[in-house]
XYZ file of C-alpha atoms in Angstrom:
462
model
C 52.566 10.847 34.975
C 54.583 7.847 33.634
C 57.397 5.851 34.932
C 60.586 7.222 33.464
C 62.867 4.166 34.112
C 62.633 0.500 33.328
C 62.747 -1.543 36.534
C 63.404 -5.226 36.858
C 61.773 -7.545 39.493
C 64.854 -7.011 41.608
C 65.025 -3.211 41.451
C 63.230 -2.560 44.766
C 65.269 -3.217 47.797
C 64.557 -2.560 51.518
C 68.149 -1.919 52.639
C 68.562 1.728 53.540
C 69.418 2.358 57.195
C 69.339 6.101 56.862
C 65.986 6.511 55.171
C 63.282 7.783 57.329
C 59.577 7.504 56.440
C 58.129 9.797 59.152
C 60.488 12.598 59.842
C 57.669 14.390 61.520
C 57.999 12.205 64.415
C 60.988 14.329 65.524
C 58.958 17.372 66.589
C 56.072 15.080 67.907
C 58.529 13.286 70.304
C 60.122 16.710 71.169
C 56.779 18.070 72.091
C 56.047 15.164 73.970
C 59.220 15.800 76.217
C 58.648 19.661 76.512
C 55.037 19.349 77.382
C 55.771 16.938 80.106
C 54.202 13.770 78.610
C 57.402 11.728 78.965
C 58.096 12.895 82.512
C 54.509 12.178 83.500
C 54.512 8.635 82.016
C 57.712 7.873 83.941
C 56.075 9.415 87.262
C 52.451 8.434 87.020
C 52.388 4.916 85.395
C 53.388 1.948 87.427
C 52.102 -1.630 86.745
C 53.366 -2.969 90.091
C 53.685 -6.706 89.909
C 53.220 -8.118 86.501
C 52.795 -11.743 85.244
C 55.731 -11.277 82.901
C 58.674 -9.879 84.684
C 59.935 -7.609 82.061
C 56.652 -6.206 81.049
C 56.549 -3.421 83.703
C 60.240 -2.376 82.833
C 61.048 0.744 80.904
C 57.361 1.781 80.659
C 58.048 5.427 79.631
C 60.013 4.379 76.580
C 57.390 1.550 75.572
C 54.461 3.934 75.860
C 56.129 6.691 73.981
C 56.833 4.102 71.295
C 53.016 3.533 71.185
C 52.368 7.199 70.978
C 54.795 7.679 68.035
C 52.989 4.852 66.158
C 49.631 6.143 66.812
C 50.783 9.668 65.461
C 51.839 7.865 62.301
C 48.336 6.416 61.951
C 48.844 2.861 63.479
C 45.643 1.196 64.295
C 46.930 -2.138 65.710
C 49.740 -3.257 67.795
C 51.677 -4.788 64.746
C 51.340 -1.381 62.869
C 53.620 0.004 65.628
C 56.509 -1.597 63.869
C 56.762 1.208 61.424
C 58.782 3.416 64.048
C 61.430 0.686 63.839
C 61.975 0.665 60.175
C 64.865 2.372 58.365
C 66.550 5.286 60.175
C 63.911 5.695 62.959
C 66.138 3.511 65.306
C 68.987 5.978 64.688
C 66.570 8.993 65.245
C 65.227 7.789 68.451
C 66.322 5.789 71.334
C 64.759 2.817 73.060
C 62.261 2.031 70.179
C 60.357 -1.131 71.158
C 59.324 -4.122 69.075
C 55.365 -4.610 68.602
C 55.622 -7.953 70.440
C 57.177 -6.308 73.415
C 54.668 -3.505 73.515
C 51.642 -5.998 73.225
C 53.012 -7.887 76.168
C 53.217 -4.793 78.281
C 49.673 -3.583 77.303
C 48.126 -6.771 78.222
C 49.370 -6.104 81.943
C 47.213 -2.992 82.002
C 44.220 -3.194 84.067
C 41.394 -0.438 84.007
C 42.941 1.228 87.027
C 46.324 1.284 85.194
C 44.485 2.907 82.257
C 43.300 5.661 84.707
C 46.971 6.370 85.419
C 47.172 7.211 81.576
C 44.158 9.413 81.951
C 46.018 11.375 84.712
C 48.861 11.843 82.280
C 46.391 13.114 79.653
C 44.718 15.541 81.966
C 48.035 16.873 83.460
C 49.775 17.385 80.227
C 47.046 19.097 78.386
C 47.413 22.421 80.161
C 51.210 22.557 79.103
C 50.063 21.811 75.416
C 47.557 24.699 75.600
C 50.136 26.862 77.106
C 52.689 26.006 74.406
C 50.332 26.315 71.460
C 47.536 28.361 72.436
C 44.936 25.441 72.124
C 42.173 27.172 74.206
C 41.487 30.848 74.756
C 42.903 32.363 77.861
C 41.297 35.879 77.400
C 38.071 34.999 79.374
C 36.173 33.657 76.198
C 33.659 31.069 76.728
C 34.925 27.416 76.468
C 32.627 24.523 75.695
C 32.707 21.016 77.251
C 31.213 18.376 74.958
C 30.643 14.891 76.132
C 29.457 11.853 74.187
C 29.948 8.058 73.735
C 30.369 5.997 70.611
C 30.139 2.231 70.061
C 33.287 0.614 68.383
C 32.377 -2.760 66.923
C 34.374 -5.806 67.635
C 33.986 -9.209 66.364
C 36.173 -11.508 68.304
C 34.160 -13.412 70.940
C 37.229 -13.383 73.294
C 37.064 -9.494 73.675
C 36.667 -8.987 77.372
C 34.090 -6.402 78.004
C 32.431 -6.511 74.596
C 28.696 -6.656 74.698
C 25.611 -5.555 72.676
C 24.910 -1.785 72.767
C 22.869 0.704 70.925
C 24.361 2.420 67.977
C 22.865 4.788 65.380
C 23.548 4.182 61.769
C 22.070 6.134 58.976
C 19.371 7.364 61.220
C 18.352 3.923 62.765
C 18.943 2.504 66.151
C 20.723 -0.849 65.916
C 22.239 -3.367 68.500
C 25.982 -3.944 67.830
C 28.513 -5.807 69.694
C 31.418 -3.666 70.877
C 33.179 -1.612 73.374
C 31.923 2.041 74.272
C 34.326 4.940 74.892
C 33.111 7.945 76.771
C 34.869 10.966 75.651
C 34.973 14.588 76.838
C 36.348 17.466 74.651
C 37.216 20.975 75.186
C 36.729 23.654 72.428
C 35.885 27.198 71.675
C 35.035 29.129 68.354
C 38.214 29.054 66.142
C 39.732 26.554 68.467
C 39.426 22.948 67.389
C 38.438 20.376 70.022
C 41.094 18.613 72.221
C 40.366 15.469 74.349
C 40.076 16.347 77.940
C 39.157 12.842 79.115
C 38.555 9.347 77.742
C 37.169 6.164 79.396
C 36.574 2.829 77.853
C 33.404 1.072 78.963
C 31.434 -2.317 78.067
C 29.286 -2.014 75.000
C 26.103 -2.218 77.122
C 27.059 0.428 79.551
C 24.412 3.257 79.622
C 25.633 6.365 77.689
C 25.282 8.598 80.684
C 27.014 6.373 83.179
C 29.788 8.089 85.087
C 29.108 11.390 82.997
C 28.781 13.711 86.085
C 32.303 12.508 87.381
C 33.989 12.979 83.954
C 32.236 16.388 83.533
C 33.494 17.502 86.946
C 37.131 16.321 86.010
C 36.838 18.027 82.657
C 35.856 21.361 84.076
C 38.768 21.187 86.437
C 41.010 20.384 83.677
C 39.620 23.445 81.480
C 40.497 25.830 84.354
C 44.030 24.507 84.668
C 44.240 24.971 80.838
C 43.500 28.640 81.429
C 39.851 28.818 80.845
C 38.941 31.829 82.881
C 35.575 32.778 81.484
C 32.297 30.803 81.295
C 32.364 27.112 80.777
C 29.197 25.579 79.015
C 28.720 21.851 79.062
C 26.846 20.594 75.990
C 25.305 17.081 75.658
C 22.425 15.146 74.238
C 19.610 13.386 76.009
C 21.585 10.559 77.558
C 23.333 13.197 79.762
C 20.318 15.454 80.410
C 20.137 14.410 84.136
C 19.606 16.214 87.355
C 22.975 14.973 88.643
C 24.869 16.298 85.525
C 23.005 19.760 85.956
C 23.787 19.989 89.659
C 27.499 19.114 88.960
C 27.722 21.928 86.451
C 25.987 24.437 88.933
C 28.319 23.354 91.833
C 31.406 24.010 89.685
C 30.127 27.267 88.353
C 29.587 26.011 84.654
C 26.511 26.606 82.581
C 24.769 23.690 80.756
C 22.943 23.132 77.559
C 21.432 19.711 77.610
C 18.781 17.705 75.655
C 16.028 16.280 77.835
C 14.335 13.136 77.001
C 10.759 14.031 75.806
C 7.972 13.359 78.299
C 4.339 14.437 78.942
C 5.611 17.438 80.917
C 7.769 18.736 78.260
C 5.060 18.249 75.553
C 2.709 20.235 77.651
C 5.301 23.067 77.978
C 5.870 23.169 74.363
C 2.252 23.162 73.581
C 1.598 26.229 75.779
C 4.116 28.288 73.618
C 2.014 30.640 71.561
C 2.336 31.066 67.785
C 3.610 34.575 68.036
C 6.470 33.412 70.124
C 8.089 31.567 67.410
C 11.253 33.369 65.745
C 12.501 32.218 62.325
C 16.239 31.304 62.392
C 18.546 30.591 59.520
C 21.668 28.469 60.203
C 25.079 29.672 58.938
C 25.420 26.164 57.499
C 22.817 23.338 57.168
C 22.419 20.961 60.130
C 21.300 17.466 60.256
C 17.991 16.587 61.433
C 18.198 14.067 64.178
C 15.181 12.119 63.379
C 15.508 11.994 59.471
C 19.094 12.751 58.818
C 18.005 15.405 56.202
C 19.806 18.651 55.982
C 17.928 21.631 57.164
C 18.922 25.413 56.979
C 16.010 27.106 58.596
C 13.595 26.485 61.463
C 11.701 28.419 64.104
C 12.772 28.707 67.778
C 11.116 29.714 70.979
C 11.554 29.369 74.659
C 9.689 28.874 77.807
C 10.449 28.252 81.410
C 10.838 24.595 82.773
C 11.583 22.887 86.046
C 13.264 19.631 86.361
C 12.325 17.440 89.206
C 9.757 20.035 90.572
C 8.660 17.969 93.497
C 12.307 17.203 94.803
C 13.978 19.129 97.504
C 16.356 20.488 94.836
C 14.295 21.474 91.704
C 16.280 23.021 88.816
C 14.473 25.779 86.901
C 15.912 27.036 83.502
C 15.169 27.846 80.120
C 13.583 25.217 77.723
C 14.466 26.360 74.221
C 12.559 24.556 71.455
C 13.359 24.450 67.710
C 10.904 23.265 65.248
C 11.026 22.359 61.681
C 8.240 21.634 59.077
C 7.709 17.765 58.584
C 8.572 16.633 55.156
C 5.565 15.571 53.042
C 5.807 13.613 49.772
C 5.232 15.532 46.626
C 1.828 16.512 45.591
C 0.441 15.985 49.065
C -1.956 18.522 50.188
C -2.153 19.422 53.915
C -4.544 21.479 55.931
C -1.909 22.842 58.240
C 1.775 22.449 58.475
C 3.059 19.670 60.678
C 6.098 20.279 63.003
C 8.791 18.184 64.553
C 9.972 19.589 67.844
C 13.501 19.442 69.302
C 14.208 20.966 72.747
C 17.062 21.566 75.067
C 17.433 22.762 78.556
C 19.927 25.500 79.345
C 20.794 28.073 81.933
C 22.905 30.377 79.692
C 22.235 34.022 79.212
C 22.445 34.057 75.477
C 19.392 35.026 73.269
C 17.260 32.247 72.049
C 18.611 32.226 68.501
C 22.204 32.295 69.782
C 21.499 29.594 72.441
C 20.281 27.404 69.750
C 23.065 27.905 67.365
C 25.568 27.477 70.164
C 23.837 24.105 71.155
C 23.783 22.806 67.564
C 27.641 23.233 67.575
C 27.757 20.149 70.143
C 28.179 18.297 66.891
C 31.877 19.287 66.781
C 32.569 16.369 68.918
C 31.764 13.965 65.924
C 34.691 15.401 64.159
C 36.970 14.163 67.008
C 35.165 10.743 66.748
C 35.716 10.841 63.124
C 39.498 11.677 63.464
C 39.948 8.688 65.881
C 38.028 6.215 63.823
C 39.974 7.150 60.776
C 43.126 6.503 62.767
C 44.090 4.807 65.945
C 40.665 3.879 67.079
C 39.832 2.087 63.777
C 40.295 -1.074 65.997
C 40.418 -2.088 69.515
C 43.528 -4.241 69.014
C 43.612 -6.489 71.906
C 41.429 -9.037 73.591
C 42.230 -7.761 76.879
C 39.935 -4.998 78.283
C 42.570 -3.088 80.214
C 44.978 -3.100 77.119
C 42.173 -1.692 74.953
C 41.538 0.976 77.854
C 45.338 2.007 77.775
C 45.114 2.200 73.855
C 42.155 4.592 74.165
C 44.080 6.857 76.612
C 47.280 6.856 74.519
C 45.118 7.545 71.362
C 43.804 10.734 73.190
C 47.313 11.881 74.182
C 48.414 11.378 70.565
C 45.313 13.254 69.351
C 46.342 16.351 71.656
C 49.831 16.167 70.419
C 48.677 16.359 66.726
C 46.563 19.270 67.608
C 49.580 21.068 69.224
C 51.701 20.196 66.239
C 49.066 21.759 63.948
C 48.860 25.067 66.183
C 52.659 25.394 65.931
C 52.642 25.616 62.269
C 50.929 28.958 62.410
C 48.787 27.762 59.528
C 44.916 28.364 59.903
C 44.348 25.691 57.351
C 46.261 23.027 59.223
C 44.990 24.222 62.667
C 41.515 23.237 61.570
C 42.610 20.201 59.656
C 41.616 16.559 60.201
C 43.998 14.049 61.881
C 44.598 12.354 58.543
C 45.600 15.455 57.003
C 48.058 16.297 59.698
C 49.626 12.945 59.464
C 49.925 13.115 55.566
C 51.488 16.749 55.606
C 53.417 17.047 58.912
C 54.243 13.422 60.034
C 54.628 11.283 56.985
C 57.526 13.358 55.583
C 60.270 11.054 54.060
C 63.839 12.187 54.946
C 67.363 10.867 54.611
C 69.472 11.039 57.688
C 73.026 12.300 57.362
C 75.911 13.313 59.953
C 78.321 15.527 58.217
C 81.006 16.531 60.730
C 78.846 14.568 63.228
C 76.086 17.094 62.910
C 72.738 15.392 62.369
C 70.874 16.654 59.365
C 67.603 15.406 57.891
C 67.568 15.844 54.051
C 63.821 16.396 53.202
C 62.203 16.405 49.774
C 62.552 19.284 47.564
C 59.280 21.132 46.687
C 57.380 19.469 49.532
C 53.980 21.225 49.308
C 53.786 21.860 53.040
C 57.541 22.741 53.679
C 56.691 26.318 55.020
C 54.392 24.810 57.560
C 56.875 22.185 58.482
C 59.748 24.515 58.767
C 57.696 26.777 61.031
C 56.855 23.762 63.198
C 60.428 22.676 63.207
C 61.716 25.996 64.230
C 59.168 26.442 67.035
C 59.873 22.978 68.418
C 63.733 23.215 68.266
C 64.203 26.781 69.387
C 64.992 26.933 73.254
């Protein structure tokens, strides 16, 4: 492809007030209105007395401006200025400047950020009802919970501290902040975020997990999950408190337990004839070595957590073992195995339970989406502002998943956030008003025009 014109140094002009770079924001903002996000922001979020008198005014419009910018891929406060360029200010009312939004975000405290969490949990059922984000036919819904460490480098970041991060299979100490996130998903239904809290980097991974799981199960029920709900998590969340919470709320669990002598004895007691070969539909990553494995052997036994307490929990201990890798030309007397176990009270057969538990890795796709978008940075030095940024990021993620579902495209429904922004949001357009009727002129031969047209029709049909 070659340039077909001869341009001069003055041929590029930023002077068009009718040109829109992100026409897909129209259905995004219409969805925010129809699913109650805008109304909930107005009703639930109140900063009270602020240091800057104007910071608490018009919160709904300011926060919607942030959500719009996040759906465009903004990962800093300054990036939010993209929604004020060209014809965006003619398409939307009350679009605030980044400086004004930054001033407002810095007034947030962790308590105010929980108000945004309430908006997230109360708007998600409307999104699910509008676009079918979760099954409502009694099929099983999975709750996945995990934390990540987002590194920060400024020494004035409040709440930043050294926490454990795993990079290329190695445990490292990194300075940062640690979001705790819970998602809802089902087979053929991509995960949506049901809860998100920001914590200090040194916070224990499992701190507050039982409370978040209880809230997430309640949200799942409001979203129409009428069947079994299974909570999946790694060893940081395999506590008796989490198990008791699941049992109290009628959910099942599939949790990794920290290896100890009792678990080692239980695994050693499994006979060789009890192991069943299993071939995974797709290769999975070995948590110890990072290598991809496609086959293993699984077995199960019965195990009791806290057997001497007043409330012991007895369930199935399912163990997966894979052969340890040996260097080439190394002779071994007998195969060496690496064992990975998890504790569950589901009624699935051993192989199905193992495959379902391995699917907990789906939460990593959510983390990848967030890191590749709004959570690339935690943009403020104020902890409350970053907590609000995280909550608004979760709301924008759910809006994008709703957007994808309304296209009726199986490919886009399962697509990454960056793909959705490129195909459905970052659509250039020219705004015209013939006979005072607003028209958006979109690019001819846009590769995804069928999906965009389906979305536009779904959003703008009463």
